[in-house]
Coordinates of C-alpha atoms in Angstrom, one line a residue:
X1 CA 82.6 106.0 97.8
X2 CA 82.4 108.7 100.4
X3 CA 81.4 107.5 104.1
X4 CA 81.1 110.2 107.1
X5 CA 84.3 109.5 108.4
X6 CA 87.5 107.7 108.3
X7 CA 88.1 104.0 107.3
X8 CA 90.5 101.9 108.9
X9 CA 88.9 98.4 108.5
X10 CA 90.1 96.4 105.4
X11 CA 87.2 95.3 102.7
X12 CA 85.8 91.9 102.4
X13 CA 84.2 91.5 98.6
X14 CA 81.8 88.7 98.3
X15 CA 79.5 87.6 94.8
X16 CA 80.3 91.3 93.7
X17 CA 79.6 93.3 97.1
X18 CA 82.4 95.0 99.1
X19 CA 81.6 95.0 102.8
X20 CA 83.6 97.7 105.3
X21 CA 83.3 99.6 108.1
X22 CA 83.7 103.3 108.8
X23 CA 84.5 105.2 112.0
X24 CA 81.0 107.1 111.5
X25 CA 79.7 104.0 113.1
X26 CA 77.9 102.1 110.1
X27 CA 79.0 99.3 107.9
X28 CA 78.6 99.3 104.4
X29 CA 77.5 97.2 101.6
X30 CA 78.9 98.5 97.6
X31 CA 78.6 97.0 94.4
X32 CA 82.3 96.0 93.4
X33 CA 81.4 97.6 90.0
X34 CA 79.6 100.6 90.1
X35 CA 80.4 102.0 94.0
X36 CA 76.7 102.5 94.6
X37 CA 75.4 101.9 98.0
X38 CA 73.5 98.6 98.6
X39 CA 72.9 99.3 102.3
X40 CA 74.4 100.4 105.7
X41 CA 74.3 99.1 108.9
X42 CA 74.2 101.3 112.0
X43 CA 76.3 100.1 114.9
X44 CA 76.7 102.1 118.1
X45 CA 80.1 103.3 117.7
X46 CA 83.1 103.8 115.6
X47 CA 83.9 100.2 113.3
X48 CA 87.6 99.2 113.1
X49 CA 87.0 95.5 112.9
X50 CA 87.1 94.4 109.5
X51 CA 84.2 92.0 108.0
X52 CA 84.3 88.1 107.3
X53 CA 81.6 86.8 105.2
X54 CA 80.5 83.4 105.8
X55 CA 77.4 81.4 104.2
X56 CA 75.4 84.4 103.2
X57 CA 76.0 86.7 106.5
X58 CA 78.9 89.0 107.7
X59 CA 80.6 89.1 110.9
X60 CA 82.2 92.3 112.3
X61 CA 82.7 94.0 115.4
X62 CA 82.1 97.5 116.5
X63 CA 83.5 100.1 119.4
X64 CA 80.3 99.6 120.8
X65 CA 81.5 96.0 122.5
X66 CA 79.3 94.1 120.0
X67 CA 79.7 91.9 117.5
X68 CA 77.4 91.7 115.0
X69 CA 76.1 89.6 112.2
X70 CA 74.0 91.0 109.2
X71 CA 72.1 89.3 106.1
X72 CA 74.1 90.6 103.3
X73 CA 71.5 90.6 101.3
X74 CA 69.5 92.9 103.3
X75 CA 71.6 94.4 105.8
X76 CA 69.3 93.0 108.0
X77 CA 70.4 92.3 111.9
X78 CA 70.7 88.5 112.4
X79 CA 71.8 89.0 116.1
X80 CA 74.3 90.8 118.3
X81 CA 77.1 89.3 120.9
X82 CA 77.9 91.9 123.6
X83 CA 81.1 91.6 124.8
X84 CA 82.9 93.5 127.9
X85 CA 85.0 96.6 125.6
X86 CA 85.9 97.6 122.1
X87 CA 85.9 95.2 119.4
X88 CA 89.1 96.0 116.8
X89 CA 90.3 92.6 116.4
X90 CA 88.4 91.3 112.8
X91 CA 86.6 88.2 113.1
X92 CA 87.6 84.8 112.0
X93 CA 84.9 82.1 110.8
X94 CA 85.6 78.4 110.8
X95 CA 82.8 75.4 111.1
X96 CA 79.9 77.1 112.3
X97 CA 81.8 79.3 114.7
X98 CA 82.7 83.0 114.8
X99 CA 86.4 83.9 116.7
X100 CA 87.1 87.2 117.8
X101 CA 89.1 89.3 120.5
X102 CA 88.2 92.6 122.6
X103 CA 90.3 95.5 124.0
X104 CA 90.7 95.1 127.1
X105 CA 90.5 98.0 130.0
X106 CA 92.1 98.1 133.9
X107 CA 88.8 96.8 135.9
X108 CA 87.3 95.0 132.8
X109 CA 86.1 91.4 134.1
X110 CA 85.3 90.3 130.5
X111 CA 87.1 86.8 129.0
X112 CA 88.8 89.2 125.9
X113 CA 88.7 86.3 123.4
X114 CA 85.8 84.6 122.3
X115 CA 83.7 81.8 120.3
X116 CA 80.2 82.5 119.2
X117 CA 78.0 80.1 117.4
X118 CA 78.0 81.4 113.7
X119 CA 74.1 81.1 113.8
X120 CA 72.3 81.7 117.1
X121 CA 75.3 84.4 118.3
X122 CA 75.6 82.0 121.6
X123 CA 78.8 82.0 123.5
X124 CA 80.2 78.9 123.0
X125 CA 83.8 79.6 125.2
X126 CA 86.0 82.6 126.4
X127 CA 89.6 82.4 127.4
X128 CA 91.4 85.1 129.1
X129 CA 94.6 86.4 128.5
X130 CA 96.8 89.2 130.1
X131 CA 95.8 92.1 128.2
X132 CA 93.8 93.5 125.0
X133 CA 93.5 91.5 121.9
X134 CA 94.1 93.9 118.7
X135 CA 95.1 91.0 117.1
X136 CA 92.8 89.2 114.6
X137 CA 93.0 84.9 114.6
X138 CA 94.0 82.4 112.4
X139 CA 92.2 79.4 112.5
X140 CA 94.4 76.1 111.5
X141 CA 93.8 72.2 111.9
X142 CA 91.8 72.8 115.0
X143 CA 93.9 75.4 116.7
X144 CA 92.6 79.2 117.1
X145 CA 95.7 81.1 116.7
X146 CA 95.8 84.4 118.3
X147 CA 98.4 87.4 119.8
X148 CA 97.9 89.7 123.0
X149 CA 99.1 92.7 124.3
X150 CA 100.7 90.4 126.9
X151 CA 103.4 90.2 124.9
X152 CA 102.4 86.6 123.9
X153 CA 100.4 84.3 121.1
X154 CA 98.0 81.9 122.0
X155 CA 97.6 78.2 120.5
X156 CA 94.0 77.5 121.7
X157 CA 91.7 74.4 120.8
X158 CA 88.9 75.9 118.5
X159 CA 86.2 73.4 120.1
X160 CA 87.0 73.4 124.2
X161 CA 88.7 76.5 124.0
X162 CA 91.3 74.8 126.1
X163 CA 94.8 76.3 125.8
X164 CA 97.6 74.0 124.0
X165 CA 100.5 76.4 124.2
X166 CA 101.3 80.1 124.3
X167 CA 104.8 81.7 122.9
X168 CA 106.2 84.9 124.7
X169 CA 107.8 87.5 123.1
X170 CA 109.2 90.4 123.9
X171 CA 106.7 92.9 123.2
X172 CA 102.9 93.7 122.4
X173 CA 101.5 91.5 119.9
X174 CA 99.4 93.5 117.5
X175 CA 100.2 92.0 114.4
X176 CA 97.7 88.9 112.7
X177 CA 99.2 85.4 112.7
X178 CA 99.4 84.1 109.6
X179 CA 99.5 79.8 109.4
X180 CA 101.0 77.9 106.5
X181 CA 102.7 73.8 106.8
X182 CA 103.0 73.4 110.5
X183 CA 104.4 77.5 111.3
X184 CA 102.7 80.2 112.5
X185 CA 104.3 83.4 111.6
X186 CA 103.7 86.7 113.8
X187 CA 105.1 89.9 114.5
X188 CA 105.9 91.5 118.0
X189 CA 106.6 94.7 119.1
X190 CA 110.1 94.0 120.0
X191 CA 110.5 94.6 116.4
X192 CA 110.7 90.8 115.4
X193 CA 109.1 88.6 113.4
X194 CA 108.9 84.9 114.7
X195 CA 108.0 81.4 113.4
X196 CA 106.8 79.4 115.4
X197 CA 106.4 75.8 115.4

């Protein structure tokens, strides 16, 4: 399937649709089986952020400092949460909320991470970190789990948004944490992986 420029965001395929984004600006909707085009949604700028479907929409974020979510039945805008910067980080959806970080610029006075109400697109907290967040979350027994170009990962309560703890390493944090019986797993930089308990 041919888009109008490159694609760096990973596919999320859901009841026989794949959903990605392109760095022509639009994100896409494909049959699984036959590659035809179901629909496409025009953001403002280039989309790295990969999808997350949840309970009939999908969640993505775009260059444009939005994050959107569509119908993905009919591509249809359900609303749109402007954030300070680029969006790369890929969303994560747990209970009725939508998690997701921006890249940060020198002079930017925006929070960088974020909770949005899955259905109104309502800020529901935003915790700020030292630097850009190219790093997508994990979401685990209540925690949001999340790395920073500040060289550390976050433990944050999903709910309050109040920080539990945060783990420095010794270089950017780029890499997605991945959560599995009481460790988080992440990659740094400083060309280590680390477990973290």
């Amino acid at each position: 399937f041919k888009t109008g420029n490159n694609v760096y965001s990973s596919p999320a395929v859901a009841d026989g649709v794949v959903y990605f984004g392109s760095t022509d600006g639009y994100l896409y909707a494909v049959d699984a089986k036959t590659g035809q085009e179901k629909w496409k949604f025009k953001t403002g700028n280039n989309v790295y952020s990969s999808p997350a479907v949840a309970d009939g929409v999908v969640y993505f974020g775009s260059r444009d400092g939005y994050l959107y979510a569509v119908n993905i039945k009919t591509g249809q805008e359900k609303w749109r949460f402007k954030t300070g910067y680029w969006i790369n980080s890929s969303p994560a959806v747990a209970d009725g909320v939508v998690y997701v970080g921006i890249n940060w610029f020198f002079g930017s006075t925006d929070k960088y991470f974020y909770a949005v109400d899955a259905k109104t697109g309502q800020e529901k907290w935003g915790f700020k970190t030292g630097s850009w967040i190219a790093s997508s979350p994990a979401v685990a027994d209540g925690l949001v789990y999340f790395g920073s170009d500040d060289t550390y990962l976050y433990a944050v309560d999903a709910k309050t948004g109040q920080e539990k703890w945060k783990f420095k390493t010794g270089g950017d944090i780029g890499s997605s944490p991945a959560v599995a019986d009481g460790v988080v797993y992440v990659g740094s930089d400083d060309g280590y992986l680390y477990a973290i308990k």
